CSV table of C-alpha atoms and ligand atoms in Angstrom, one decimal:
chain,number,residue,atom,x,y,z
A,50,UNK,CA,-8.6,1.9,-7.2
A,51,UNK,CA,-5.1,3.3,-6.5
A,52,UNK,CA,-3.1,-0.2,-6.6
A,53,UNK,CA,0.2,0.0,-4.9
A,54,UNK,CA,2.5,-2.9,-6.4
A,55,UNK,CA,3.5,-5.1,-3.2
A,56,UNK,CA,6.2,-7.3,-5.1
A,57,UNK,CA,9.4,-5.4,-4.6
A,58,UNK,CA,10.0,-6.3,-0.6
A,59,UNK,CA,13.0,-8.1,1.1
A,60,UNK,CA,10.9,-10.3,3.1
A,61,UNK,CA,9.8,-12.0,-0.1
A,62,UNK,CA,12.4,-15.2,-0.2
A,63,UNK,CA,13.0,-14.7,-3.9
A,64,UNK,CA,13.8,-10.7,-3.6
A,65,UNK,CA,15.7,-10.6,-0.7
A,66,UNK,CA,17.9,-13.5,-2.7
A,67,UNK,CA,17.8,-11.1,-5.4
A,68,UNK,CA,19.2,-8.3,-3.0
A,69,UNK,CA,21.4,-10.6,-1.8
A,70,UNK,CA,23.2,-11.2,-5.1
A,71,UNK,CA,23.0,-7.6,-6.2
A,72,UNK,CA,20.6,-9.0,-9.1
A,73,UNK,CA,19.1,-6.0,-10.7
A,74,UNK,CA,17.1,-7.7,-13.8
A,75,UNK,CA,15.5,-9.6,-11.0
A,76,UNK,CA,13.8,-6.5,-9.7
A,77,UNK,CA,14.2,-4.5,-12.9
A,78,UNK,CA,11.5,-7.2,-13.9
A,79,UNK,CA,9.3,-7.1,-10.9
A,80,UNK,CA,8.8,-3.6,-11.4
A,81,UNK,CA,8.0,-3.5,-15.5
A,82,UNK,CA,5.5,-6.7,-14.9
A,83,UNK,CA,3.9,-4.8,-11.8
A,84,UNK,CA,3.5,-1.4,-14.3
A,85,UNK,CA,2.6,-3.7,-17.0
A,86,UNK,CA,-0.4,-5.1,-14.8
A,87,UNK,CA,-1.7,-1.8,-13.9
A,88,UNK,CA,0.1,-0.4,-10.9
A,89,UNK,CA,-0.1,2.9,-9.8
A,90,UNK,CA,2.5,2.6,-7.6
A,91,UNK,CA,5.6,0.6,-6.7
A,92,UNK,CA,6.4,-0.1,-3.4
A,93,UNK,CA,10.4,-0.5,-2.8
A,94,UNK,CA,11.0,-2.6,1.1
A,95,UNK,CA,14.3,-3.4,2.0
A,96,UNK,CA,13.0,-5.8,4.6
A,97,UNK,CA,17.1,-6.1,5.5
A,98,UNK,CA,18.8,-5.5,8.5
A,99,UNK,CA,18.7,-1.5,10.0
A,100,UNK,CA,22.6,-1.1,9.2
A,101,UNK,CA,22.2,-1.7,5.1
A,102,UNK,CA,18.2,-1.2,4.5
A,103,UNK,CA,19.6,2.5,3.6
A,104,UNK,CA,21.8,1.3,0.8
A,105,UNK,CA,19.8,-1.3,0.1
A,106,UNK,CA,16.4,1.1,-0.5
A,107,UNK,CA,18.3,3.4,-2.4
A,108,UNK,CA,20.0,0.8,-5.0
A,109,UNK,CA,16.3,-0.8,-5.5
A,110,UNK,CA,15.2,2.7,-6.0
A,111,UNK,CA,17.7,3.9,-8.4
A,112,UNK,CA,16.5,0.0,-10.5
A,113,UNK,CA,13.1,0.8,-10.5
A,114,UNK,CA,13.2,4.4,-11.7
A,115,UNK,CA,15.5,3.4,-14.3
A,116,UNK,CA,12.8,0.8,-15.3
A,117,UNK,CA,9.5,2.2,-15.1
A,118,UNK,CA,7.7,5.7,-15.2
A,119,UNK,CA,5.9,4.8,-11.9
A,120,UNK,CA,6.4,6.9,-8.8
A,121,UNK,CA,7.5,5.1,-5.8
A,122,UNK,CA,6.1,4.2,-2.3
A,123,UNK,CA,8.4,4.1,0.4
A,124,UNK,CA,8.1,1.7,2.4
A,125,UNK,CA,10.2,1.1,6.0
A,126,UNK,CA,9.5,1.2,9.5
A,127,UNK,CA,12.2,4.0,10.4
A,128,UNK,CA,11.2,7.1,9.2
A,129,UNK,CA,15.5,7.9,9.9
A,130,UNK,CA,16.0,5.7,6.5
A,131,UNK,CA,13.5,7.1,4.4
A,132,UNK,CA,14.2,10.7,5.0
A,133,UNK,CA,17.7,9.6,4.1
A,134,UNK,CA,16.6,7.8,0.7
A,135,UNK,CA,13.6,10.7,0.0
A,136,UNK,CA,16.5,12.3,-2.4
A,137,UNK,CA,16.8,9.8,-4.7
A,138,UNK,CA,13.2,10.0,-5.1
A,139,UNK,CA,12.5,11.7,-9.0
A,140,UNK,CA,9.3,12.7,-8.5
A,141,UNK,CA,6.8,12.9,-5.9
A,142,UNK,CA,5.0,9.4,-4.7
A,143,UNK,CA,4.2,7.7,-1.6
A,144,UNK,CA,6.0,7.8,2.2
A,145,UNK,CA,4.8,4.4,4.0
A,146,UNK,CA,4.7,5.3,6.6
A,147,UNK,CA,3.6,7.0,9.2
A,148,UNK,CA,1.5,6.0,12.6
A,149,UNK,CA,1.4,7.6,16.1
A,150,UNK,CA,4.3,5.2,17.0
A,151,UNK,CA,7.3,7.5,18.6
A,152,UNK,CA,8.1,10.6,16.5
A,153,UNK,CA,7.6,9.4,13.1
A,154,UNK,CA,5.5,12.0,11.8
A,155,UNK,CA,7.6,14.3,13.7
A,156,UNK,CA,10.0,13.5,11.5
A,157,UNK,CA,8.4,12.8,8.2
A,158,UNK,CA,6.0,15.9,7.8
A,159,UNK,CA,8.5,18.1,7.5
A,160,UNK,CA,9.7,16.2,4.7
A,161,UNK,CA,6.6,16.2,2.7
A,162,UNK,CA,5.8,19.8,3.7
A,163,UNK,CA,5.0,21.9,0.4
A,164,UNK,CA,5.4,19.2,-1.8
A,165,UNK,CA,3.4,16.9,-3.7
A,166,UNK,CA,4.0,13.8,-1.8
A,167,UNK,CA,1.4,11.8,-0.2
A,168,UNK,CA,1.4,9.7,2.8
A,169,UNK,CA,0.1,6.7,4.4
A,170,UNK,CA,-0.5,6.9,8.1
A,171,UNK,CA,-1.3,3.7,10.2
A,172,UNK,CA,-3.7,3.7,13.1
A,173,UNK,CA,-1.3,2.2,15.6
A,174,UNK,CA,0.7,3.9,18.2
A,175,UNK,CA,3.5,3.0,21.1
A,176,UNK,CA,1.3,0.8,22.4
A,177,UNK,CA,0.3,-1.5,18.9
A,178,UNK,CA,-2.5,-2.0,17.0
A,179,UNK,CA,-5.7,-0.9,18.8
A,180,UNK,CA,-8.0,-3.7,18.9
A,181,UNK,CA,-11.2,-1.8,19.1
A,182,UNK,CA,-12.6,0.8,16.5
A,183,UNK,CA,-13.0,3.7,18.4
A,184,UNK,CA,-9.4,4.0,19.2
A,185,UNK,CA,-8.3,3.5,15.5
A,186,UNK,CA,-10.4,6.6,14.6
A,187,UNK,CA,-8.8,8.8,17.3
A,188,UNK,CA,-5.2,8.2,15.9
A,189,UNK,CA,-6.2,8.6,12.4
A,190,UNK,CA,-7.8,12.0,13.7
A,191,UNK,CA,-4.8,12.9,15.0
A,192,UNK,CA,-2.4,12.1,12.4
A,193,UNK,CA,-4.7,14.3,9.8
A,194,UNK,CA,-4.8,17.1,12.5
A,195,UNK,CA,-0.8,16.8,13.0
A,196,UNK,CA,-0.5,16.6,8.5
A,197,UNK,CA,-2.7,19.7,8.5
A,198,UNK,CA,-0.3,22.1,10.3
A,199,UNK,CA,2.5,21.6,7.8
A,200,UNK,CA,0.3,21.9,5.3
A,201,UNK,CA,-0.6,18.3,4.8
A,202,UNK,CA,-4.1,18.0,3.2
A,203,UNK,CA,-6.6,15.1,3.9
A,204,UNK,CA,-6.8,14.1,0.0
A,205,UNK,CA,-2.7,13.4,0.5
A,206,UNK,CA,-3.2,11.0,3.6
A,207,UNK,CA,-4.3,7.4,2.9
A,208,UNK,CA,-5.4,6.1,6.3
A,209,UNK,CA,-4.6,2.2,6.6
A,210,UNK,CA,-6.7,0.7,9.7
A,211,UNK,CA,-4.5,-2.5,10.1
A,212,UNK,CA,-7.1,-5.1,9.4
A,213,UNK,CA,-5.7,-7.9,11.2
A,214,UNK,CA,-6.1,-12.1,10.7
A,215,UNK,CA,-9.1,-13.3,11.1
A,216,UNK,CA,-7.5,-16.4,12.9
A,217,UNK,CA,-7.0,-13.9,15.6
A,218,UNK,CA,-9.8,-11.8,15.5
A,219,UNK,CA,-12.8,-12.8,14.1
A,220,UNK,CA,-14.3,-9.3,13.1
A,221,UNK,CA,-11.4,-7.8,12.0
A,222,UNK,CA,-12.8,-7.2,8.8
A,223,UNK,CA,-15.9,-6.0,10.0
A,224,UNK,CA,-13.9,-3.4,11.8
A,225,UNK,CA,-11.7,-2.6,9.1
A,226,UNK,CA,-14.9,-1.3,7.7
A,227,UNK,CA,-16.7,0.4,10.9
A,228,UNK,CA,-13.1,2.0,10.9
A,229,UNK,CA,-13.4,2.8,6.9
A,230,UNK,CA,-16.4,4.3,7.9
A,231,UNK,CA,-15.8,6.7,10.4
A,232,UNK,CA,-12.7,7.9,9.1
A,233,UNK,CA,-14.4,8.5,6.5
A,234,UNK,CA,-17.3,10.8,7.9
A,235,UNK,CA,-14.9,12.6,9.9
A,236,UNK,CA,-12.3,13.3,6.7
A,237,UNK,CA,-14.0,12.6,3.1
A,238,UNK,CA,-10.9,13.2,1.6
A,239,UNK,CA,-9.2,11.5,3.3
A,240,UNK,CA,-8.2,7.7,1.4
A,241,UNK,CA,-8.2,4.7,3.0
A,242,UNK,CA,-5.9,1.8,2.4
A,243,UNK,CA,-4.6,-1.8,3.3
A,244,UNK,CA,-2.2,-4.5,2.9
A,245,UNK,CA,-4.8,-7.2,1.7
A,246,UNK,CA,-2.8,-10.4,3.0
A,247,UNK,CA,-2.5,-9.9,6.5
A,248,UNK,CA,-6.0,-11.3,7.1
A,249,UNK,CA,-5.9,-14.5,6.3
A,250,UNK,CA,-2.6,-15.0,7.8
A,251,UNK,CA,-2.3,-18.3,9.8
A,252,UNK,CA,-5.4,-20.0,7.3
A,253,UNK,CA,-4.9,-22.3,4.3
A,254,UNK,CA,-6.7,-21.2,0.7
A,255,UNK,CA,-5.4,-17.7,2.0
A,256,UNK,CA,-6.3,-16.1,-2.0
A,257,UNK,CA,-10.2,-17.2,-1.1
A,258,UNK,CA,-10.0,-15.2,2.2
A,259,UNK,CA,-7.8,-12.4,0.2
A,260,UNK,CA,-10.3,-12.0,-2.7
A,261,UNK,CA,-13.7,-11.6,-0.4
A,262,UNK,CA,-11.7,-9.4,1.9
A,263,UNK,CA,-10.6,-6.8,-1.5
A,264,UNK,CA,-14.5,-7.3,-2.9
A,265,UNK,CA,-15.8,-6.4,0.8
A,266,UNK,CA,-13.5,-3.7,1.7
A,267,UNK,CA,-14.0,-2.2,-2.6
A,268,UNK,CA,-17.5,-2.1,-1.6
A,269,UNK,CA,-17.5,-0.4,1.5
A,270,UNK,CA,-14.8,2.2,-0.1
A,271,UNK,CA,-11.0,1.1,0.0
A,272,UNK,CA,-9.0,3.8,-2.5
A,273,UNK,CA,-6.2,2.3,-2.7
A,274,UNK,CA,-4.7,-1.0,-2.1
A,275,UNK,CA,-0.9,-2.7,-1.6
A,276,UNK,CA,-1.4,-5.4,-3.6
A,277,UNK,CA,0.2,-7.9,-6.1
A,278,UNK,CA,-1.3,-6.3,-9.5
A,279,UNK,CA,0.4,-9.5,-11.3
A,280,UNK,CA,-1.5,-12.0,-9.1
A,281,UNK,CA,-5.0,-12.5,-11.8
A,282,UNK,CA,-7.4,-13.5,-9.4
A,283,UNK,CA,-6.7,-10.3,-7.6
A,284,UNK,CA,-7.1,-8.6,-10.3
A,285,UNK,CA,-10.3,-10.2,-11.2
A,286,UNK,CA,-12.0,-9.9,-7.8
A,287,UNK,CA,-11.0,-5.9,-7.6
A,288,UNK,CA,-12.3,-5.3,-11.3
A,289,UNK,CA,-15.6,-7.4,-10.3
A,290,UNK,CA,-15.9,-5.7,-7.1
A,291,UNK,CA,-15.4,-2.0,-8.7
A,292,UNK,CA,-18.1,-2.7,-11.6
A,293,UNK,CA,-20.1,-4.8,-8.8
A,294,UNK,CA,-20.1,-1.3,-6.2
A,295,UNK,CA,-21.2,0.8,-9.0
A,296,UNK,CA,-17.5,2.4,-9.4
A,297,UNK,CA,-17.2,1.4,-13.0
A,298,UNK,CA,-19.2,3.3,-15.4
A,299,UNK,CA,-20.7,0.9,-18.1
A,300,UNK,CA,-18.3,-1.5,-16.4
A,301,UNK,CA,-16.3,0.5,-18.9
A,302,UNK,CA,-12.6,-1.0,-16.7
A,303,UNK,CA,-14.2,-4.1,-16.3
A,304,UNK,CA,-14.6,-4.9,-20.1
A,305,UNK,CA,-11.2,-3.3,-20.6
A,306,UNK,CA,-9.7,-5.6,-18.3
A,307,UNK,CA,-10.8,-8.2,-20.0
A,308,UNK,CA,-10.2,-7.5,-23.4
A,309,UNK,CA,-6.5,-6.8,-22.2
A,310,UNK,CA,-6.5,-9.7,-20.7
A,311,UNK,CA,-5.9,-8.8,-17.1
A,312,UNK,CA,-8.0,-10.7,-15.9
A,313,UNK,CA,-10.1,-13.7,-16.3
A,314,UNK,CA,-9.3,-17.4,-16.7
A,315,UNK,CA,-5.9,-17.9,-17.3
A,316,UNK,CA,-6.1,-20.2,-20.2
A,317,UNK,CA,-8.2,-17.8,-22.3
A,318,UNK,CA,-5.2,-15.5,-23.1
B,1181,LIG,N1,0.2,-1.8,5.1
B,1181,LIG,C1,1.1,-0.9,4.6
B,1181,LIG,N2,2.3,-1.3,4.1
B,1181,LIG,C2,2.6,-2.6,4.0
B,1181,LIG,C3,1.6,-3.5,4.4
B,1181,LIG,C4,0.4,-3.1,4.9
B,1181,LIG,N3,3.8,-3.0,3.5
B,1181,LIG,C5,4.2,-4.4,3.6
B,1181,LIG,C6,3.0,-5.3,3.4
B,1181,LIG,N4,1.9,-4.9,4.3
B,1181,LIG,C7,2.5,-5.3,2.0
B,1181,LIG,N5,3.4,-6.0,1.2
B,1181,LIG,C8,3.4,-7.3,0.9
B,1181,LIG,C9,4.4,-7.8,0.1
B,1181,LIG,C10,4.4,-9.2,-0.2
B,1181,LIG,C11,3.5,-10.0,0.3
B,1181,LIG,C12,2.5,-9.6,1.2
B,1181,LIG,C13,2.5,-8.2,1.5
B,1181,LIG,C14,3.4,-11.5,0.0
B,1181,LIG,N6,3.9,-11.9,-1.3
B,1181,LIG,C15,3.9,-13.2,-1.7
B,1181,LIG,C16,4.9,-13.3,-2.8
B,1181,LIG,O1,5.1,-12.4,-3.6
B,1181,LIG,O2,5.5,-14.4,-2.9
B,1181,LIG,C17,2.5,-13.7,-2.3
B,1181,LIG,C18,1.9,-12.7,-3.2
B,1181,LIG,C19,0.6,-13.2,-3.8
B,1181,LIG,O3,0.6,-14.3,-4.4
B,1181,LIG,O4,-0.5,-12.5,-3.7
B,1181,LIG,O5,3.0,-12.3,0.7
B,1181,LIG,O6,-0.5,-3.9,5.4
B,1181,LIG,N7,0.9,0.4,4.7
């Protein structure tokens, strides 16, 4: 599994307090515990307001590259701002992202064009989230079509379906994996990914709903997932789910896991 380290985002209470008070240990120490746990990843949000989410993304940048060795996935809804902030980028890593929404990919295409950045690209559109399969797998056809004429390969693209809260629709998981699916048989190489919160949005226990959702979606797939790689039970379901899908090779990750103490009961280590 690719894990994508969720943790640095301004719409968490804590962070945007840290961005608030210019606190750089703050996030200088979300991003060494997320690479500590095992992230591939680190996702910088500015979750602030459109006039200083371009400051804002690059200062977080800047922290976490001073920080870590991790290459960055950049995360904002206006594709303006991140082809602003791509410069202060040190080595290739993630744009998140783009969709079929406006002229986002458009915009950001270009910007990955002959490079070795990757991208994720969201089955939505100017209309929202698609709340039937079919419809999802059109716009993740089109967004691999539009990547492939600058250049863009499938294996670059991870495709994120939008699963949506169950409170709202009770098979969005089950779609989330018919969408999986058919993405799949149309692109192999292309990668599929998600946010794994938004489901049980609105429910209580949300970390039950969260951990059968990651085991489910391992199972039927998922490469990579925008996660919180410091959050242990996480961490446990996606290394059980991995050795549990035969994608562990003498549960080889699993038992390193463990002896690292990644996961398992907390009071053991
Ligand atoms: N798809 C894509 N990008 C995304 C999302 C997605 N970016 C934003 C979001 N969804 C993923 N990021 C977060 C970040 C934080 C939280 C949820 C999603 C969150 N954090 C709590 C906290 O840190 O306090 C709890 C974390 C926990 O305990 O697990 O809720 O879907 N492409």
């Amino acid at each position: 599994m690719i894990i994508i380290g969720e943790k640095i985002n301004g719409t968490i209470p804590s962070v945007r307090k840290a961005i608030e008070e210019k606190d750089e240990a703050f996030i200088r120490e979300l991003a060494v515990k997320q690479a500590e746990a095992g992230a591939d990843y680190i996702d910088v949000c500015a979750g602030t307001a459109p006039e200083v989410e371009e400051e804002t993304l690059k200062w977080l940048m800047e922290i976490v590259q001073d920080a870590v060795d991790k290459p960055l996935c950049i995360d904002s809804p206006n594709p303006r701002t991140i082809e602003k902030v791509f410069k202060y980028a040190r080595k290739p890593g993630i744009i998140n992202s783009v969709s079929e929404e406006k002229n986002k990919c458009e915009i950001l295409y270009p910007l990955i064009q002959g490079t070795e950045w990757q991208v994720i690209g969201l089955t939505c559109d100017n209309d929202g989230i698609p709340s039937d399969v079919e419809k999802r797998i059109s716009i993740a056809k089109i967004l691999v079509e539009k990547a492939d004429k600058y250049g863009i390969s499938p294996d670059r693209i991870h495709i994120d379906p939008l699963v949506i809260a169950l409170a709202t629709d009770n098979d969005a998981v089950r779609k989330f994996v018919e969408a999986l699916e058919g993405i799949k048989k149309m692109f192999p190489n292309v990668k599929i990914t998600s946010g794994l919160s938004n489901v049980s949005f609105g429910l209580p226990y949300r970390k039950a709903l969260n951990q059968v959702f990651l085991t489910v979606a391992v199972f039927a797939g998922m490469d990579s997932a925008i996660m919180d790689p410091t959050n242990r039970d996480m961490m446990t379901a996606l290394y059980a789910a991995e050795a549990i899908s035969g994608k562990d090779r003498f549960c080889r990750k699993y038992l390193n896991a463990y002896r690292k103490g990644i996961i398992g009961p907390a009071k053991e280590h």
